[in-house]
Tab-separated table of C-alpha atoms in Angstrom:
chain	number	residue	atom	x	y	z
Z	115	MET	CA	21.930	-24.281	-20.531
Z	116	THR	CA	22.168	-20.666	-21.609
Z	117	VAL	CA	19.623	-18.156	-20.325
Z	118	THR	CA	19.113	-14.956	-22.288
Z	119	LEU	CA	17.842	-11.889	-20.471
Z	120	THR	CA	15.758	-9.469	-22.522
Z	121	ARG	CA	14.808	-5.876	-21.825
Z	122	ARG	CA	11.985	-3.670	-22.985
Z	123	PRO	CA	12.730	-1.632	-26.103
Z	124	GLY	CA	14.104	1.752	-25.220
Z	125	LEU	CA	14.418	0.935	-21.525
Z	126	ALA	CA	18.013	2.116	-21.323
Z	127	LYS	CA	16.996	5.454	-22.793
Z	128	LEU	CA	14.209	5.813	-20.237
Z	129	ARG	CA	16.560	5.130	-17.347
Z	130	SER	CA	19.136	7.533	-18.734
Z	131	ALA	CA	16.561	10.311	-19.072
Z	132	SER	CA	15.268	9.631	-15.574
Z	133	ALA	CA	18.767	9.813	-14.139
Z	134	ARG	CA	19.186	13.293	-15.647
Z	135	SER	CA	15.953	14.592	-14.091
Z	136	PRO	CA	16.571	18.103	-12.706
Z	137	LEU	CA	13.912	17.573	-10.027
Z	138	HIS	CA	15.606	14.402	-8.810
Z	139	ALA	CA	18.991	16.129	-8.697
Z	140	LEU	CA	17.498	19.058	-6.779
Z	141	CYS	CA	15.880	16.752	-4.220
Z	142	LEU	CA	19.118	14.823	-3.725
Z	143	GLY	CA	20.863	18.138	-3.142
Z	144	ILE	CA	18.293	19.139	-0.505
Z	145	VAL	CA	18.685	15.789	1.250
Z	146	ALA	CA	22.473	16.133	1.225
Z	147	LEU	CA	22.323	19.678	2.644
Z	148	VAL	CA	19.952	18.683	5.442
Z	149	VAL	CA	22.075	15.668	6.395
Z	150	LEU	CA	25.280	17.745	6.377
Z	151	ALA	CA	23.610	20.450	8.473
Z	152	ALA	CA	22.571	17.831	11.028
Z	153	LEU	CA	26.061	16.308	11.165
Z	154	PHE	CA	27.954	19.582	11.513
Z	155	ALA	CA	25.325	21.580	13.434
Z	156	PRO	CA	27.467	22.144	16.583
Z	157	TRP	CA	30.143	23.819	14.468
Z	158	LEU	CA	27.777	25.689	12.130
Z	159	ALA	CA	25.397	27.119	14.736
Z	160	PRO	CA	26.445	30.683	15.664
Z	161	TYR	CA	24.809	30.504	19.133
Z	162	ASP	CA	23.761	28.008	21.750
Z	163	PRO	CA	20.278	26.981	20.542
Z	164	ASN	CA	18.884	27.139	24.094
Z	165	GLU	CA	20.526	30.439	25.072
Z	166	VAL	CA	17.772	32.811	26.258
Z	167	ASP	CA	18.247	36.536	25.737
Z	168	LEU	CA	15.052	38.457	26.404
Z	169	GLY	CA	16.698	41.604	25.079
Z	170	ASP	CA	16.701	40.015	21.598
Z	171	ALA	CA	13.169	38.602	21.845
Z	172	LEU	CA	11.440	38.693	18.460
Z	173	ALA	CA	14.511	40.279	16.898
Z	174	GLY	CA	14.316	40.587	13.136
Z	175	THR	CA	16.875	39.444	10.624
Z	176	GLY	CA	20.212	41.205	10.901
Z	177	ALA	CA	23.910	40.835	11.525
Z	178	ASP	CA	23.400	39.452	15.044
Z	179	HIS	CA	20.632	37.031	14.081
Z	180	LEU	CA	20.630	36.145	10.391
Z	181	LEU	CA	17.157	34.560	10.589
Z	182	GLY	CA	15.865	36.470	13.590
Z	183	ALA	CA	15.064	35.234	17.085
Z	184	ASP	CA	12.018	33.715	18.760
Z	185	THR	CA	9.967	35.007	21.693
Z	186	ALA	CA	12.674	33.950	24.172
Z	187	GLY	CA	15.475	35.563	22.187
Z	188	ARG	CA	16.893	32.229	20.997
Z	189	ASP	CA	18.635	32.356	17.637
Z	190	THR	CA	16.410	30.828	14.935
Z	191	LEU	CA	19.271	29.726	12.668
Z	192	SER	CA	21.026	27.894	15.510
Z	193	ARG	CA	17.833	26.104	16.501
Z	194	LEU	CA	17.138	25.094	12.904
Z	195	LEU	CA	20.615	23.620	12.483
Z	196	VAL	CA	20.702	21.766	15.793
Z	197	GLY	CA	17.039	20.795	15.446
Z	198	ALA	CA	17.868	18.948	12.235
Z	199	ARG	CA	19.526	16.263	14.354
Z	200	ALA	CA	16.435	15.356	16.375
Z	201	SER	CA	14.212	15.818	13.329
Z	202	LEU	CA	16.232	13.285	11.306
Z	203	LEU	CA	17.294	10.902	14.075
Z	204	GLY	CA	13.720	9.963	14.972
Z	205	PRO	CA	12.632	9.023	11.417
Z	206	LEU	CA	15.902	7.132	10.970
Z	207	GLY	CA	15.079	4.998	14.001
Z	208	VAL	CA	11.542	4.387	12.722
Z	209	VAL	CA	12.749	3.322	9.283
Z	210	ALA	CA	15.622	1.179	10.584
Z	211	PHE	CA	13.445	-0.787	13.020
Z	212	SER	CA	10.443	-1.197	10.702
Z	213	THR	CA	12.619	-2.205	7.748
Z	214	VAL	CA	14.751	-4.799	9.572
Z	215	VAL	CA	11.843	-6.416	11.397
Z	216	GLY	CA	9.446	-6.051	8.460
Z	217	VAL	CA	11.858	-7.763	6.059
Z	218	ALA	CA	12.390	-10.625	8.507
Z	219	VAL	CA	8.637	-11.101	9.064
Z	220	GLY	CA	7.755	-10.857	5.373
Z	221	MET	CA	10.518	-13.232	4.322
Z	222	ALA	CA	9.553	-15.814	6.935
Z	223	ALA	CA	5.890	-15.632	5.959
Z	224	ALA	CA	6.613	-16.029	2.249
Z	225	TRP	CA	9.173	-18.816	2.602
Z	226	ARG	CA	7.446	-20.981	5.188
Z	227	GLY	CA	3.862	-20.357	4.096
Z	228	GLY	CA	1.066	-22.357	5.717
Z	229	TRP	CA	-0.009	-21.519	9.253
Z	230	LEU	CA	2.974	-19.231	9.865
Z	231	ASP	CA	2.058	-17.104	6.845
Z	232	SER	CA	-1.546	-16.917	8.040
Z	233	VAL	CA	-0.594	-15.902	11.593
Z	234	LEU	CA	1.905	-13.248	10.504
Z	235	SER	CA	-0.429	-11.855	7.832
Z	236	ARG	CA	-3.353	-11.593	10.241
Z	237	SER	CA	-1.101	-9.967	12.851
Z	238	THR	CA	0.017	-7.273	10.447
Z	239	GLU	CA	-3.605	-6.657	9.441
Z	240	LEU	CA	-4.427	-6.036	13.122
Z	241	VAL	CA	-1.700	-3.383	13.257
Z	242	PHE	CA	-3.284	-1.703	10.223
Z	243	ALA	CA	-6.408	-1.138	12.321
Z	244	PHE	CA	-4.515	1.296	14.581
Z	245	PRO	CA	-3.460	4.637	13.064
Z	246	GLY	CA	0.213	5.315	13.665
Z	247	LEU	CA	-0.297	8.673	15.391
Z	248	LEU	CA	-2.994	7.281	17.679
Z	249	LEU	CA	-0.735	4.402	18.669
Z	250	ALA	CA	2.084	6.869	19.368
Z	251	ILE	CA	-0.175	9.036	21.555
Z	252	LEU	CA	-1.271	5.972	23.543
Z	253	ILE	CA	2.323	4.862	24.179
Z	254	ILE	CA	3.430	8.404	25.087
Z	255	SER	CA	0.578	8.641	27.595
Z	256	VAL	CA	1.987	5.564	29.326
Z	257	TYR	CA	5.742	6.186	29.135
Z	258	GLY	CA	5.793	9.994	29.032
Z	259	GLU	CA	7.249	12.409	26.515
Z	260	GLY	CA	10.540	11.804	24.763
Z	261	LEU	CA	11.776	10.545	21.428
Z	262	LEU	CA	11.911	6.813	22.192
Z	263	ALA	CA	8.194	6.184	22.736
Z	264	PRO	CA	6.922	7.767	19.474
Z	265	VAL	CA	9.754	6.156	17.494
Z	266	ILE	CA	8.796	2.682	18.729
Z	267	ALA	CA	5.089	3.336	18.135
Z	268	LEU	CA	5.573	4.599	14.581
Z	269	ALA	CA	8.034	1.794	13.810
Z	270	VAL	CA	5.358	-0.733	14.768
Z	271	ALA	CA	2.807	1.157	12.659
Z	272	TYR	CA	5.112	1.197	9.602
Z	273	LEU	CA	6.187	-2.443	9.974
Z	274	PRO	CA	3.172	-3.988	8.136
Z	275	TYR	CA	3.875	-1.951	4.989
Z	276	VAL	CA	7.415	-3.305	4.787
Z	277	SER	CA	6.464	-6.870	5.677
Z	278	ARG	CA	3.702	-7.081	3.067
Z	279	LEU	CA	5.958	-5.627	0.402
Z	280	THR	CA	8.722	-8.082	1.328
Z	281	ARG	CA	6.322	-11.012	1.318
Z	282	SER	CA	5.117	-10.267	-2.212
Z	283	LEU	CA	8.683	-9.804	-3.470
Z	284	VAL	CA	9.926	-13.042	-1.905
Z	285	LEU	CA	6.952	-14.994	-3.289
Z	286	ALA	CA	7.889	-13.771	-6.766
Z	287	GLU	CA	11.566	-14.636	-6.249
Z	288	ARG	CA	10.748	-18.174	-5.075
Z	289	MET	CA	9.324	-18.923	-8.511
Z	290	ARG	CA	12.652	-18.219	-10.218
Z	291	PRO	CA	14.843	-21.139	-11.349
Z	292	TYR	CA	17.900	-20.131	-9.309
Z	293	VAL	CA	16.052	-20.745	-6.036
Z	294	SER	CA	15.178	-24.309	-7.074
Z	295	ALA	CA	18.766	-24.839	-8.190
Z	296	TYR	CA	20.126	-23.831	-4.775
Z	297	GLN	CA	17.582	-26.063	-3.038
Z	298	VAL	CA	18.639	-29.047	-5.150
Z	299	GLN	CA	22.280	-28.353	-4.241
Z	300	GLY	CA	21.372	-28.626	-0.557
Z	301	HIS	CA	21.644	-24.978	0.500
Z	302	ALA	CA	19.808	-24.139	3.728
Z	303	PRO	CA	16.677	-21.967	3.389
Z	304	LEU	CA	18.205	-19.242	5.585
Z	305	SER	CA	21.290	-19.132	3.383
Z	306	ILE	CA	19.198	-18.859	0.212
Z	307	CYS	CA	17.074	-16.068	1.678
Z	308	VAL	CA	19.919	-13.999	3.098
Z	309	ARG	CA	22.629	-14.529	0.477
Z	310	HIS	CA	20.574	-14.659	-2.706
Z	311	ILE	CA	16.959	-13.492	-2.358
Z	312	LEU	CA	17.627	-10.536	-0.056
Z	313	PRO	CA	20.144	-8.824	-2.404
Z	314	ASN	CA	17.630	-9.121	-5.258
Z	315	ILE	CA	14.777	-7.478	-3.357
Z	316	ALA	CA	16.949	-4.947	-1.492
Z	317	PRO	CA	16.617	-2.094	-4.063
Z	318	VAL	CA	12.808	-2.113	-3.850
Z	319	VAL	CA	12.801	-2.397	-0.059
Z	320	LEU	CA	15.314	0.432	0.305
Z	321	ALA	CA	13.281	2.609	-2.047
Z	322	GLN	CA	10.213	2.028	0.130
Z	323	ALA	CA	12.290	2.809	3.235
Z	324	THR	CA	13.294	6.139	1.709
Z	325	ILE	CA	9.642	7.037	1.174
Z	326	ASN	CA	8.765	5.892	4.705
Z	327	PHE	CA	11.469	8.202	6.059
Z	328	GLY	CA	9.648	11.263	4.737
Z	329	TYR	CA	6.321	10.192	6.200
Z	330	ALA	CA	7.922	9.345	9.563
Z	331	LEU	CA	9.558	12.774	9.678
Z	332	MET	CA	6.186	14.413	9.128
Z	333	ASP	CA	4.458	12.267	11.766
Z	334	LEU	CA	7.125	12.944	14.397
Z	335	ALA	CA	7.069	16.659	13.638
Z	336	GLY	CA	3.304	16.604	14.161
Z	337	LEU	CA	3.736	14.903	17.531
Z	338	SER	CA	6.351	17.472	18.566
Z	339	PHE	CA	3.975	20.254	17.540
Z	340	LEU	CA	1.355	18.760	19.846
Z	341	GLY	CA	3.907	18.692	22.669
Z	342	LEU	CA	4.104	14.876	22.656
Z	343	GLY	CA	7.507	14.426	21.072
Z	344	VAL	CA	10.866	15.680	22.282
Z	345	PRO	CA	11.149	17.573	25.610
Z	346	PRO	CA	10.432	21.324	25.429
Z	347	LEU	CA	14.083	22.451	25.634
Z	348	THR	CA	15.248	20.117	22.849
Z	349	PRO	CA	15.540	21.907	19.481
Z	350	ASP	CA	13.204	20.220	17.009
Z	351	TRP	CA	11.490	21.536	13.886
Z	352	GLY	CA	8.008	20.479	14.997
Z	353	ARG	CA	8.530	21.999	18.441
Z	354	MET	CA	9.794	25.217	16.814
Z	355	VAL	CA	6.535	25.551	14.889
Z	356	PHE	CA	4.611	25.254	18.155
Z	357	ASP	CA	6.849	27.780	19.935
Z	358	GLY	CA	6.596	30.215	16.994
Z	359	GLN	CA	2.815	30.609	17.142
Z	360	THR	CA	3.069	33.536	19.538
Z	361	ALA	CA	5.644	35.231	17.313
Z	362	ILE	CA	3.236	35.070	14.353
Z	363	GLN	CA	0.645	36.968	16.370
Z	364	HIS	CA	3.213	39.733	16.930
Z	365	GLY	CA	4.123	39.943	13.246
Z	366	TYR	CA	7.359	37.871	13.361
Z	367	PRO	CA	6.548	34.681	11.415
Z	368	LEU	CA	10.071	33.479	10.579
Z	369	SER	CA	10.562	31.397	13.728
Z	370	ALA	CA	7.515	29.297	12.765
Z	371	VAL	CA	7.497	29.533	8.965
Z	372	LEU	CA	11.117	28.461	8.477
Z	373	PRO	CA	10.833	25.115	10.317
Z	374	CYS	CA	7.558	24.488	8.460
Z	375	ALA	CA	9.318	25.106	5.160
Z	376	LEU	CA	12.189	22.797	6.130
Z	377	ILE	CA	9.787	20.005	7.089
Z	378	VAL	CA	7.936	20.301	3.772
Z	379	LEU	CA	11.117	20.508	1.680
Z	380	THR	CA	12.749	17.563	3.445
Z	381	VAL	CA	9.663	15.343	3.197
Z	382	VAL	CA	9.168	16.149	-0.486
Z	383	ALA	CA	12.871	15.623	-1.210
Z	384	PHE	CA	12.960	12.196	0.447
Z	385	ASN	CA	9.696	11.124	-1.211
Z	386	VAL	CA	10.795	12.218	-4.680
Z	387	ALA	CA	14.175	10.534	-4.283
Z	388	GLY	CA	12.554	7.325	-3.029
Z	389	GLU	CA	9.888	7.220	-5.736
Z	390	HIS	CA	12.500	7.955	-8.400
Z	391	TRP	CA	14.608	5.061	-7.176
Z	392	ALA	CA	11.543	2.777	-6.988
Z	393	ASP	CA	10.550	3.683	-10.557
Z	394	ARG	CA	14.028	2.897	-11.858
Z	395	VAL	CA	14.002	-0.474	-10.107
Z	396	ALA	CA	10.481	-1.276	-11.372
Z	397	ARG	CA	11.551	-0.688	-14.980
Z	398	ARG	CA	14.158	-3.447	-14.796
Z	399	THR	CA	12.368	-6.369	-16.422
Z	400	PRO	CA	14.309	-9.633	-16.886
């Protein structure tokens, strides 16, 4: 039997135009620069990010400090570069945990159905009742400050979004003829899910993970601003905004404005890249 796949008229032209989007290219460039800065921060930073020099406190931009210094005389550029590591590592942990566990939960619920689907669906709905930031604050109050506690809390909060998306995608894939064909041939359900269904739904799940990364970065930066994220001496963009409040009052806003700008640019860049990828995947109609 021959199966013919059809596409919408002009779909190839739409995808080609989308791929040439200047905004998408710009956002990918921002993401690449931020990731490279985080990877090579120890070699790019001109100073130790925690080196205190009260003689350079609130120093303006110049040859010694290209982006100025904060109230403790710490170099702003060095703290931005090194702070990119903590600012990106936390969201990466949130997305990795929520995506892996969410895909497993959603796939199990969709494939098995019945009571297991009901239990898993109701469990994820209970998690929806707790805001992610509130859950993170509760866990931090028990285990203390640090990066691990808020990462675990936000990963649990983001898990239902991934699991519900995965469940709907797997339910749609189960209706396709190739799944029935593999079942007739005697393939195990786990093999069908992992080797055949998962690759088909991976583009949509990864696109959602990219969007979740931007939101997780913003949530963790907010927790650091409140003093509930990384320890005080750890360079982090959210913590830099908190530390820079005093500098703003003295007329030196760079130490607070620059990390704010980086947070906004990075979140927007990841969201645009993720939504662009999701739109391209959604246009593929068999």
